[in-house]
Amino acid sequence: MAEDGARHALKIPPGFWETTATRHTPLEDVQGIATGIAVAALGVAMLGHLGFLTGGTAGLAFIVTYATGWNFGLVFFFVNLPFFALAIGRMGRAFTIKTILAIAAMSVLTGLQPHVLQFGPVDPLYGAVLAGMLLGLGLLALFRHRASLGGVGILALFVQDRFGWRAGLMQLAFDLTILALSFAVVAPRAVIYSVASAIVLNLLLAVNHRRDRYVAM
C-alpha cells in the first residue's frame, strides 16, 4: 500500500520499475546502455591503437581523425548529427533520446580514454578480431535496450523493423562501403585488418540480434 501511494504521488505509471518479458525497467536501460558504451569504447580504443578503422559513423570519424588529427570523440558526435532526424522520425522519441545520450557519452569516454588506458604491443590480427567482438557486444547491448551509436546503426535498425532484414547483414554492406574509402588515409594492410574486424562485428550482430529471440524493449 505504501509503495502504491508513493508511486501515485510521483505520478509513476504502474509497473514502471518492474521487468516484464517485453519491457526493461529504466534502471536496466541505464545499466545495459552504460555497459554497451564502455565495451564499445574499449573496442574503439583498440582500433585506434592499431591504426585500424571500423564501419558506420565510427569509421567515418576514424577517416576524418586520421586525415586531420582532430579529436575522434568530437568528430564522432558531429558525424552523427544528420541521423538524429531519421531516428526521431522513424524510431521514436525514446530511442532517439537514448541514442543521443549514448553518442554523447561515447564521445566523452573516447576523449578521456587515452588518459586512463594505454596499450602495449598487440598482434594486429588478434587486436582486429578482439576489437570487432568488443564493438559487436557493445552494440548488441545498446540494441537490446532500444538505443544505438547512431548513423548506420539507426538506419540498419529501421530497415530491420520495417522490412525484416537482419540489422547485422545490412550494416555489413554499409560498413564495407565505408571501409573502401579508408584506402585514402591508411595503408592497405590496415584496411584488410579493419575489414576482418568489421566482419567479426557484424556476424556477431547477425547471429545474436534477432527479434524472434529477444523481444524486450
CSV table of C-alpha atoms in Angstrom, one decimal:
chain,number,residue,atom,x,y,z
A,1,MET,CA,0.0,0.0,0.0
A,2,ALA,CA,2.8,2.4,0.9
A,3,GLU,CA,4.5,1.6,-2.4
A,4,ASP,CA,1.4,2.3,-4.3
A,5,GLY,CA,0.9,5.6,-2.5
A,6,ALA,CA,4.4,6.7,-3.3
A,7,ARG,CA,4.1,5.7,-6.9
A,8,HIS,CA,0.8,7.7,-7.2
A,9,ALA,CA,2.4,10.8,-5.5
A,10,LEU,CA,5.3,10.7,-8.0
A,11,LYS,CA,2.8,10.0,-10.9
A,12,ILE,CA,4.8,6.9,-11.9
A,13,PRO,CA,2.8,4.5,-14.1
A,14,PRO,CA,2.1,1.0,-12.6
A,15,GLY,CA,4.9,-1.4,-13.5
A,16,PHE,CA,7.3,1.4,-14.4
A,17,TRP,CA,10.1,-0.2,-12.3
A,18,GLU,CA,9.0,-3.8,-12.9
A,19,THR,CA,10.6,-6.0,-15.5
A,20,THR,CA,8.4,-7.9,-17.9
A,21,ALA,CA,9.1,-10.3,-20.8
A,22,THR,CA,8.8,-7.4,-23.2
A,23,ARG,CA,10.0,-4.3,-21.4
A,24,HIS,CA,13.1,-3.2,-19.5
A,25,THR,CA,13.0,-1.0,-16.4
A,26,PRO,CA,14.7,2.4,-16.5
A,27,LEU,CA,17.4,1.0,-14.2
A,28,GLU,CA,18.0,-1.9,-16.6
A,29,ASP,CA,18.2,0.5,-19.5
A,30,VAL,CA,20.9,2.6,-17.7
A,31,GLN,CA,22.9,-0.4,-16.8
A,32,GLY,CA,22.7,-2.0,-20.2
A,33,ILE,CA,23.4,1.2,-22.2
A,34,ALA,CA,26.3,2.1,-19.9
A,35,THR,CA,27.8,-1.3,-20.3
A,36,GLY,CA,27.4,-1.2,-24.0
A,37,ILE,CA,29.1,2.2,-24.3
A,38,ALA,CA,32.0,1.1,-22.1
A,39,VAL,CA,32.6,-2.1,-24.1
A,40,ALA,CA,32.3,-0.4,-27.5
A,41,ALA,CA,34.7,2.4,-26.3
A,42,LEU,CA,37.2,-0.3,-25.5
A,43,GLY,CA,36.9,-1.7,-29.0
A,44,VAL,CA,37.4,1.8,-30.4
A,45,ALA,CA,40.5,2.3,-28.3
A,46,MET,CA,41.9,-1.0,-29.6
A,47,LEU,CA,41.3,0.0,-33.2
A,48,GLY,CA,42.8,3.5,-32.7
A,49,HIS,CA,45.9,2.0,-31.0
A,50,LEU,CA,46.5,-0.3,-34.0
A,51,GLY,CA,45.7,2.4,-36.6
A,52,PHE,CA,42.7,0.5,-37.9
A,53,LEU,CA,39.1,1.5,-38.6
A,54,THR,CA,35.6,0.1,-38.5
A,55,GLY,CA,32.4,0.8,-40.4
A,56,GLY,CA,29.5,3.0,-39.8
A,57,THR,CA,29.8,6.6,-38.5
A,58,ALA,CA,32.7,5.5,-36.3
A,59,GLY,CA,34.5,4.5,-39.4
A,60,LEU,CA,33.8,7.9,-40.9
A,61,ALA,CA,35.0,9.5,-37.7
A,62,PHE,CA,38.3,7.5,-37.9
A,63,ILE,CA,38.8,8.5,-41.5
A,64,VAL,CA,38.4,12.2,-40.6
A,65,THR,CA,40.6,11.8,-37.5
A,66,TYR,CA,43.4,10.1,-39.4
A,67,ALA,CA,43.3,12.7,-42.2
A,68,THR,CA,43.1,15.8,-40.0
A,69,GLY,CA,44.3,14.8,-36.5
A,70,TRP,CA,41.0,16.1,-35.0
A,71,ASN,CA,39.7,14.5,-31.8
A,72,PHE,CA,37.8,11.3,-32.5
A,73,GLY,CA,35.1,11.9,-29.9
A,74,LEU,CA,34.1,15.3,-31.3
A,75,VAL,CA,34.2,14.1,-34.9
A,76,PHE,CA,32.1,11.1,-34.0
A,77,PHE,CA,29.4,13.3,-32.3
A,78,PHE,CA,29.1,15.7,-35.2
A,79,VAL,CA,29.1,13.0,-37.9
A,80,ASN,CA,26.0,11.5,-36.2
A,81,LEU,CA,24.0,14.8,-36.1
A,82,PRO,CA,22.3,14.3,-39.5
A,83,PHE,CA,21.0,10.9,-38.5
A,84,PHE,CA,19.0,12.2,-35.5
A,85,ALA,CA,16.1,13.4,-37.7
A,86,LEU,CA,15.8,9.8,-39.1
A,87,ALA,CA,15.9,8.4,-35.6
A,88,ILE,CA,13.1,10.6,-34.1
A,89,GLY,CA,11.0,10.3,-37.3
A,90,ARG,CA,11.3,6.6,-37.7
A,91,MET,CA,12.4,5.0,-34.4
A,92,GLY,CA,10.5,7.1,-31.8
A,93,ARG,CA,11.4,9.7,-29.2
A,94,ALA,CA,12.6,7.2,-26.5
A,95,PHE,CA,15.0,5.5,-29.0
A,96,THR,CA,16.3,8.9,-30.2
A,97,ILE,CA,16.9,10.3,-26.7
A,98,LYS,CA,18.7,7.2,-25.5
A,99,THR,CA,20.8,7.2,-28.7
A,100,ILE,CA,21.7,10.9,-28.4
A,101,LEU,CA,22.8,10.2,-24.8
A,102,ALA,CA,24.8,7.1,-25.8
A,103,ILE,CA,26.6,9.0,-28.6
A,104,ALA,CA,27.4,11.9,-26.2
A,105,ALA,CA,28.7,9.5,-23.6
A,106,MET,CA,30.7,7.6,-26.1
A,107,SER,CA,32.3,10.9,-27.4
A,108,VAL,CA,33.3,11.9,-23.9
A,109,LEU,CA,34.6,8.4,-23.0
A,110,THR,CA,36.7,8.1,-26.1
A,111,GLY,CA,38.1,11.5,-25.4
A,112,LEU,CA,39.1,10.6,-21.9
A,113,GLN,CA,40.3,7.1,-22.6
A,114,PRO,CA,43.8,7.9,-23.7
A,115,HIS,CA,44.5,9.4,-20.3
A,116,VAL,CA,43.4,6.3,-18.4
A,117,LEU,CA,44.0,3.4,-20.7
A,118,GLN,CA,47.2,2.6,-22.7
A,119,PHE,CA,48.1,-0.5,-24.7
A,120,GLY,CA,51.4,-2.2,-25.2
A,121,PRO,CA,52.3,-4.3,-28.3
A,122,VAL,CA,49.2,-6.0,-29.7
A,123,ASP,CA,49.2,-8.6,-32.5
A,124,PRO,CA,47.3,-6.9,-35.4
A,125,LEU,CA,45.1,-9.9,-36.3
A,126,TYR,CA,44.2,-10.6,-32.6
A,127,GLY,CA,43.6,-7.0,-32.0
A,128,ALA,CA,41.3,-6.6,-35.0
A,129,VAL,CA,39.2,-9.7,-34.0
A,130,LEU,CA,39.0,-8.6,-30.4
A,131,ALA,CA,38.0,-5.1,-31.3
A,132,GLY,CA,35.3,-6.4,-33.6
A,133,MET,CA,34.0,-8.6,-30.8
A,134,LEU,CA,34.0,-5.7,-28.3
A,135,LEU,CA,32.2,-3.4,-30.7
A,136,GLY,CA,29.7,-6.1,-31.6
A,137,LEU,CA,28.9,-6.9,-27.9
A,138,GLY,CA,28.6,-3.2,-27.1
A,139,LEU,CA,26.2,-2.5,-30.0
A,140,LEU,CA,24.2,-5.7,-29.1
A,141,ALA,CA,23.8,-4.4,-25.6
A,142,LEU,CA,22.6,-1.0,-26.9
A,143,PHE,CA,20.3,-2.5,-29.5
A,144,ARG,CA,18.6,-4.7,-26.8
A,145,HIS,CA,17.9,-1.6,-24.8
A,146,ARG,CA,16.5,0.3,-27.8
A,147,ALA,CA,19.5,2.5,-28.4
A,148,SER,CA,22.4,2.7,-30.8
A,149,LEU,CA,25.6,4.6,-31.5
A,150,GLY,CA,23.9,6.4,-34.3
A,151,GLY,CA,24.3,6.7,-38.0
A,152,VAL,CA,24.3,3.4,-39.9
A,153,GLY,CA,23.1,1.6,-36.8
A,154,ILE,CA,19.9,3.7,-36.8
A,155,LEU,CA,19.4,3.0,-40.5
A,156,ALA,CA,20.1,-0.7,-40.1
A,157,LEU,CA,17.6,-1.0,-37.2
A,158,PHE,CA,15.0,1.0,-39.2
A,159,VAL,CA,15.4,-1.4,-42.2
A,160,GLN,CA,15.1,-4.4,-39.9
A,161,ASP,CA,12.0,-3.2,-38.2
A,162,ARG,CA,10.4,-2.1,-41.5
A,163,PHE,CA,11.4,-4.9,-43.8
A,164,GLY,CA,12.6,-7.7,-41.5
A,165,TRP,CA,16.1,-7.7,-42.9
A,166,ARG,CA,18.9,-8.6,-40.4
A,167,ALA,CA,20.5,-5.4,-38.9
A,168,GLY,CA,23.9,-7.1,-38.8
A,169,LEU,CA,23.9,-8.0,-42.5
A,170,MET,CA,22.6,-4.6,-43.5
A,171,GLN,CA,25.3,-2.9,-41.5
A,172,LEU,CA,27.9,-5.1,-43.0
A,173,ALA,CA,27.1,-3.9,-46.5
A,174,PHE,CA,27.3,-0.2,-45.4
A,175,ASP,CA,30.5,-0.9,-43.5
A,176,LEU,CA,32.3,-2.4,-46.4
A,177,THR,CA,31.5,0.6,-48.5
A,178,ILE,CA,32.9,3.0,-45.8
A,179,LEU,CA,36.0,0.8,-45.4
A,180,ALA,CA,36.6,1.1,-49.1
A,181,LEU,CA,37.0,4.8,-48.6
A,182,SER,CA,39.7,4.2,-45.9
A,183,PHE,CA,42.4,3.4,-48.5
A,184,ALA,CA,42.8,7.2,-48.8
A,185,VAL,CA,44.1,7.6,-45.2
A,186,VAL,CA,45.6,4.2,-44.1
A,187,ALA,CA,47.8,1.5,-45.6
A,188,PRO,CA,46.1,-1.4,-47.5
A,189,ARG,CA,47.3,-3.8,-44.8
A,190,ALA,CA,45.4,-1.8,-42.1
A,191,VAL,CA,42.3,-1.8,-44.3
A,192,ILE,CA,42.5,-5.6,-44.6
A,193,TYR,CA,42.6,-6.0,-40.8
A,194,SER,CA,39.8,-3.4,-40.5
A,195,VAL,CA,37.6,-5.4,-42.8
A,196,ALA,CA,38.3,-8.6,-40.7
A,197,SER,CA,37.3,-6.6,-37.6
A,198,ALA,CA,34.1,-5.4,-39.3
A,199,ILE,CA,33.2,-8.9,-40.4
A,200,VAL,CA,33.6,-10.2,-36.9
A,201,LEU,CA,31.5,-7.3,-35.5
A,202,ASN,CA,28.6,-7.8,-38.0
A,203,LEU,CA,28.5,-11.6,-37.9
A,204,LEU,CA,28.1,-11.3,-34.1
A,205,LEU,CA,25.2,-9.0,-34.6
A,206,ALA,CA,23.6,-11.1,-37.4
A,207,VAL,CA,23.7,-14.2,-35.2
A,208,ASN,CA,22.6,-12.7,-31.9
A,209,HIS,CA,20.3,-9.7,-32.7
A,210,ARG,CA,17.1,-11.3,-33.8
A,211,ARG,CA,13.6,-10.0,-33.0
A,212,ASP,CA,12.2,-13.6,-32.7
A,213,ARG,CA,14.7,-14.4,-29.9
A,214,TYR,CA,14.8,-11.1,-28.0
A,215,VAL,CA,11.7,-9.0,-27.7
A,216,ALA,CA,12.2,-6.8,-24.6
A,217,MET,CA,12.2,-3.1,-25.2
